[in-house]
Amino acid sequence: MRQLRSSPVYRHIIRNGKAYLLTLLVLTIVNNLFSVGQDHMIKVFVFLTTILSAVFLRKSVVLQHILASIAYITLFTLLHNIDYFKLPSIMYTLLLLYAFLLPGLWVPTIVGAGFLLFLLTYSSTVQFDYLRANLVGVVFNTVVYAALSYFFRQMIIERDRLKESENRYRSLIEICPEPIVVQQKGKLVYANPAAVQSLGAEDVNKLLGRSALRFLHPESRKNALEHVNEVLEKGASARMEQRYVRLDGQVRSCELVLVATNYGGKPACMSIGKDITERKKAEEKINHMAYHDTLTGLPNRSYLNECLYMAIERAGQTGSQLAVLFLDLDRFKNINDTVGHIYGDLLLRQVAERLQACLGPSDTVFRHSGDEFVILLEGVTEDGVRVQAQTVLDQFKQPFQLHGHEVYTTTSIGISIYPQDGMDRDVLIKHADMAMYLSKENGKNNYQFYRVHNNRLARKLKLENGLRRALEKQLFTLHYQPQINLASGEIVGMEALIRWMDPELGVVTPGEFIPIAEETGLIVPIGKWVLHTACHQYKQWREAGLPEIRLAVNISVRQFQDKQLVSTIQSVLEEFDMNPDHLELEITESIMQNLDQSLVILTALKKVGVKLSIDDFGTGYSSLFLLDKLPIDHIKIDRTFIEEITFNANTEAIVRTIIDMGRHLKFQLIGEGIEHERQIHFLQEHQCTIGQGFFISPPLSSEKAGELLSRKQPFVQV
């Protein structure tokens, strides 16, 4: 059937069928005219020529009317020469001919009226019955063919309108810049020039008859087929985005609008497309910029929040665990300050590459901020997390190559696990961050789980509550550690050291509770208690007739910031009638952070008359320029230096320098943390004034310290 429709003969008949029908009617009329005789053949020829010309000259309606009128008049000049019994055939055929040739209401009416007039003027020899029958027939057929001609005319008008509309519609589709294709039963049956170009075809014949699915990306076919079926079944429209494949294999993106239509009288689906490849690329670029770090290319914090949220949902549904590893580079600021930010950025990029290289396909690393990274591990066990964390640490064993510079760095890792350490993303990240700081405190270059940090927090909370209880119930005690003159061996001072024995927590060392006391502000009332208790004990020793020595009490930075410090010390001195010269306040080097304020307070204390000592000298904020400006009396060499005497030549040189500097600045030097005889000899050899440590004596209770003071001979033979 398709071959028949494509045949030129078939298309010619369809286009000229009406002309052939009219020609047949003409020949029927002419066949009835052959009986007019040889004398009238010219008129028959004129009729035949004009009427056939009118049949085939379809482009000019006016010319058709002129030729048809000539044929009509010519025919009427021949009617008197035609057998009466042939007239009905000629009349009816002519009516039908003009109904199809010149469709309308008036032309067949005029033709019929002409025949009626002719019949009425015909020879009276014709029987009335024949005449009446022909008159009735002409009237009846005139009415029928006039109506037929009218309706046919309306059909032609409607057809012309439809054809004009179709031509206009086709023209719009043909010149439309958007690709338009029509598919029927899964095959392409139409494609406009824009579609031909978009699909990479040379001409439309390369597309027609092909499967529509061939031009869709395999991942898009199922979705597209569902939309097409829905459009055809419901007669509606649909909009979607799909990826399509050109004939040359290039994959592009398009936005499609599917519309139900008819093509060739059968249901079809028309697709109107718009290429959005460049827009999608721009969207992907913007999306990548929004969710990825520009420096390292890693997913950023925003993407971490979304991924972690979805990972928690998956873990909740499957009952599995996930782990959040929070990484911070150790000493990154030093690297940045030393080699510059350009090298720092390069280091971050290389770190990102190493982290990605050591992760599994289902693991993701994110850049959180600065030198902080986060790794998300799904479906893991605690042992698996340990292995992965150690793998990450191992990535930092080799140096980083930064434009010819070899740079070493390590990382500290904090780990939180869902659901034990948190049920939502913010809590998990926060706990991993807290565990990372525990890793930093434990010496860096290691990993710590949050639950360890959590236990530490619980301990810290107990200690904080215990400190308040200890203050209320007087659970603190003071011990005293002797300070001796290294030249004579005599005791010249006692340092008051706080001790805490709690009935619930047991023995709590100062190193554990002092930082908490400073953090919570409890160090201020505790410091007042220490000062008051120590001065009260000193009064008792003095009343017992024991030698007058110097009493050393530690003052924390938090106490030093207390505006009531000077007045508190004055009131304590007055309360126990204590010579200010016998009270020494030991202050850490950190007071130099705010030198202006510290200098005011130190000057005020110096006016009171107390002695001032810098504790742990050499480990913090020491500055020789500032040291000369401070009104201090003693410098205590930190125990970390004393420990390495006789083992480390560099440390020995540092200690010698501190002693020489102190002597030239008129300070007395105190070496603390002496635990071996060789350390005393070294300090004596280099003329350090005072010594303190376990080798001399451990901290003693007030009773034993009093017994020690009561001895007459030197405490240590030097």
PDB file of N, CA and C in Angstrom, residues 459 462-464 466-467 469-470 475-477 498-516:
ATOM      1  N   ARG A 459      34.533  13.357  83.041  1.00  0.00           N
ATOM      2  CA  ARG A 459      35.503  13.541  84.113  1.00  0.00           C
ATOM      3  C   ARG A 459      35.648  15.033  84.454  1.00  0.00           C
ATOM      4  N   LYS A 462      32.731  16.195  86.432  1.00  0.00           N
ATOM      5  CA  LYS A 462      32.840  15.740  87.823  1.00  0.00           C
ATOM      6  C   LYS A 462      33.850  16.586  88.600  1.00  0.00           C
ATOM      7  N   LEU A 463      34.963  16.899  87.931  1.00  0.00           N
ATOM      8  CA  LEU A 463      35.982  17.707  88.591  1.00  0.00           C
ATOM      9  C   LEU A 463      35.464  19.115  88.881  1.00  0.00           C
ATOM     10  N   GLU A 464      34.725  19.676  87.927  1.00  0.00           N
ATOM     11  CA  GLU A 464      34.186  21.018  88.134  1.00  0.00           C
ATOM     12  C   GLU A 464      33.228  21.042  89.320  1.00  0.00           C
ATOM     13  N   GLY A 466      33.213  18.842  91.697  1.00  0.00           N
ATOM     14  CA  GLY A 466      34.008  18.513  92.876  1.00  0.00           C
ATOM     15  C   GLY A 466      34.763  19.707  93.418  1.00  0.00           C
ATOM     16  N   LEU A 467      35.241  20.581  92.508  1.00  0.00           N
ATOM     17  CA  LEU A 467      35.953  21.781  92.946  1.00  0.00           C
ATOM     18  C   LEU A 467      35.051  22.674  93.791  1.00  0.00           C
ATOM     19  N   ARG A 469      32.515  21.703  95.485  1.00  0.00           N
ATOM     20  CA  ARG A 469      32.271  20.994  96.743  1.00  0.00           C
ATOM     21  C   ARG A 469      33.489  21.082  97.658  1.00  0.00           C
ATOM     22  N   ALA A 470      34.689  20.978  97.065  1.00  0.00           N
ATOM     23  CA  ALA A 470      35.921  21.031  97.853  1.00  0.00           C
ATOM     24  C   ALA A 470      36.096  22.390  98.524  1.00  0.00           C
ATOM     25  N   LEU A 475      38.170  20.703 101.419  1.00  0.00           N
ATOM     26  CA  LEU A 475      38.838  19.446 101.098  1.00  0.00           C
ATOM     27  C   LEU A 475      40.253  19.656 100.575  1.00  0.00           C
ATOM     28  N   PHE A 476      40.659  20.914 100.394  1.00  0.00           N
ATOM     29  CA  PHE A 476      42.008  21.202  99.926  1.00  0.00           C
ATOM     30  C   PHE A 476      42.985  21.212 101.111  1.00  0.00           C
ATOM     31  N   THR A 477      44.219  20.850 100.819  1.00  0.00           N
ATOM     32  CA  THR A 477      45.304  20.979 101.807  1.00  0.00           C
ATOM     33  C   THR A 477      46.502  21.608 101.113  1.00  0.00           C
ATOM     34  N   ILE A 498      49.175  23.334  96.425  1.00  0.00           N
ATOM     35  CA  ILE A 498      47.850  22.857  96.800  1.00  0.00           C
ATOM     36  C   ILE A 498      47.695  21.375  96.464  1.00  0.00           C
ATOM     37  N   ARG A 499      46.957  20.661  97.315  1.00  0.00           N
ATOM     38  CA  ARG A 499      46.654  19.244  97.103  1.00  0.00           C
ATOM     39  C   ARG A 499      45.163  19.042  97.340  1.00  0.00           C
ATOM     40  N   TRP A 500      44.599  18.037  96.579  1.00  0.00           N
ATOM     41  CA  TRP A 500      43.163  17.782  96.689  1.00  0.00           C
ATOM     42  C   TRP A 500      42.930  16.285  96.820  1.00  0.00           C
ATOM     43  N   MET A 501      42.388  15.903  97.950  1.00  0.00           N
ATOM     44  CA  MET A 501      42.009  14.516  98.197  1.00  0.00           C
ATOM     45  C   MET A 501      40.491  14.482  98.339  1.00  0.00           C
ATOM     46  N   ASP A 502      39.802  13.959  97.318  1.00  0.00           N
ATOM     47  CA  ASP A 502      38.343  13.962  97.311  1.00  0.00           C
ATOM     48  C   ASP A 502      37.825  12.574  97.704  1.00  0.00           C
ATOM     49  N   PRO A 503      36.812  12.491  98.559  1.00  0.00           N
ATOM     50  CA  PRO A 503      36.286  11.184  98.971  1.00  0.00           C
ATOM     51  C   PRO A 503      35.685  10.387  97.817  1.00  0.00           C
ATOM     52  N   GLU A 504      35.218  11.080  96.769  1.00  0.00           N
ATOM     53  CA  GLU A 504      34.630  10.371  95.625  1.00  0.00           C
ATOM     54  C   GLU A 504      35.630  10.205  94.486  1.00  0.00           C
ATOM     55  N   LEU A 505      36.392  11.252  94.190  1.00  0.00           N
ATOM     56  CA  LEU A 505      37.304  11.233  93.045  1.00  0.00           C
ATOM     57  C   LEU A 505      38.691  10.737  93.401  1.00  0.00           C
ATOM     58  N   GLY A 506      38.994  10.653  94.666  1.00  0.00           N
ATOM     59  CA  GLY A 506      40.329  10.231  95.080  1.00  0.00           C
ATOM     60  C   GLY A 506      41.310  11.380  94.999  1.00  0.00           C
ATOM     61  N   VAL A 507      42.600  11.040  94.811  1.00  0.00           N
ATOM     62  CA  VAL A 507      43.639  12.063  94.710  1.00  0.00           C
ATOM     63  C   VAL A 507      43.575  12.695  93.323  1.00  0.00           C
ATOM     64  N   VAL A 508      43.384  14.013  93.283  1.00  0.00           N
ATOM     65  CA  VAL A 508      43.342  14.748  92.012  1.00  0.00           C
ATOM     66  C   VAL A 508      44.549  15.665  91.970  1.00  0.00           C
ATOM     67  N   THR A 509      45.371  15.504  90.945  1.00  0.00           N
ATOM     68  CA  THR A 509      46.611  16.277  90.853  1.00  0.00           C
ATOM     69  C   THR A 509      46.323  17.715  90.428  1.00  0.00           C
ATOM     70  N   PRO A 510      47.187  18.647  90.814  1.00  0.00           N
ATOM     71  CA  PRO A 510      47.009  20.041  90.394  1.00  0.00           C
ATOM     72  C   PRO A 510      46.991  20.194  88.878  1.00  0.00           C
ATOM     73  N   GLY A 511      47.807  19.381  88.203  1.00  0.00           N
ATOM     74  CA  GLY A 511      47.839  19.470  86.743  1.00  0.00           C
ATOM     75  C   GLY A 511      46.503  19.163  86.104  1.00  0.00           C
ATOM     76  N   GLU A 512      45.616  18.436  86.820  1.00  0.00           N
ATOM     77  CA  GLU A 512      44.317  18.090  86.270  1.00  0.00           C
ATOM     78  C   GLU A 512      43.260  19.118  86.636  1.00  0.00           C
ATOM     79  N   PHE A 513      43.282  19.602  87.893  1.00  0.00           N
ATOM     80  CA  PHE A 513      42.171  20.476  88.294  1.00  0.00           C
ATOM     81  C   PHE A 513      42.473  21.970  88.183  1.00  0.00           C
ATOM     82  N   ILE A 514      43.755  22.362  88.162  1.00  0.00           N
ATOM     83  CA  ILE A 514      44.062  23.792  88.045  1.00  0.00           C
ATOM     84  C   ILE A 514      43.562  24.374  86.712  1.00  0.00           C
ATOM     85  N   PRO A 515      43.790  23.700  85.545  1.00  0.00           N
ATOM     86  CA  PRO A 515      43.252  24.261  84.288  1.00  0.00           C
ATOM     87  C   PRO A 515      41.734  24.415  84.311  1.00  0.00           C
ATOM     88  N   ILE A 516      41.041  23.451  84.953  1.00  0.00           N
ATOM     89  CA  ILE A 516      39.578  23.543  85.038  1.00  0.00           C
ATOM     90  C   ILE A 516      39.178  24.699  85.939  1.00  0.00           C
TER      91      ILE A 516
END
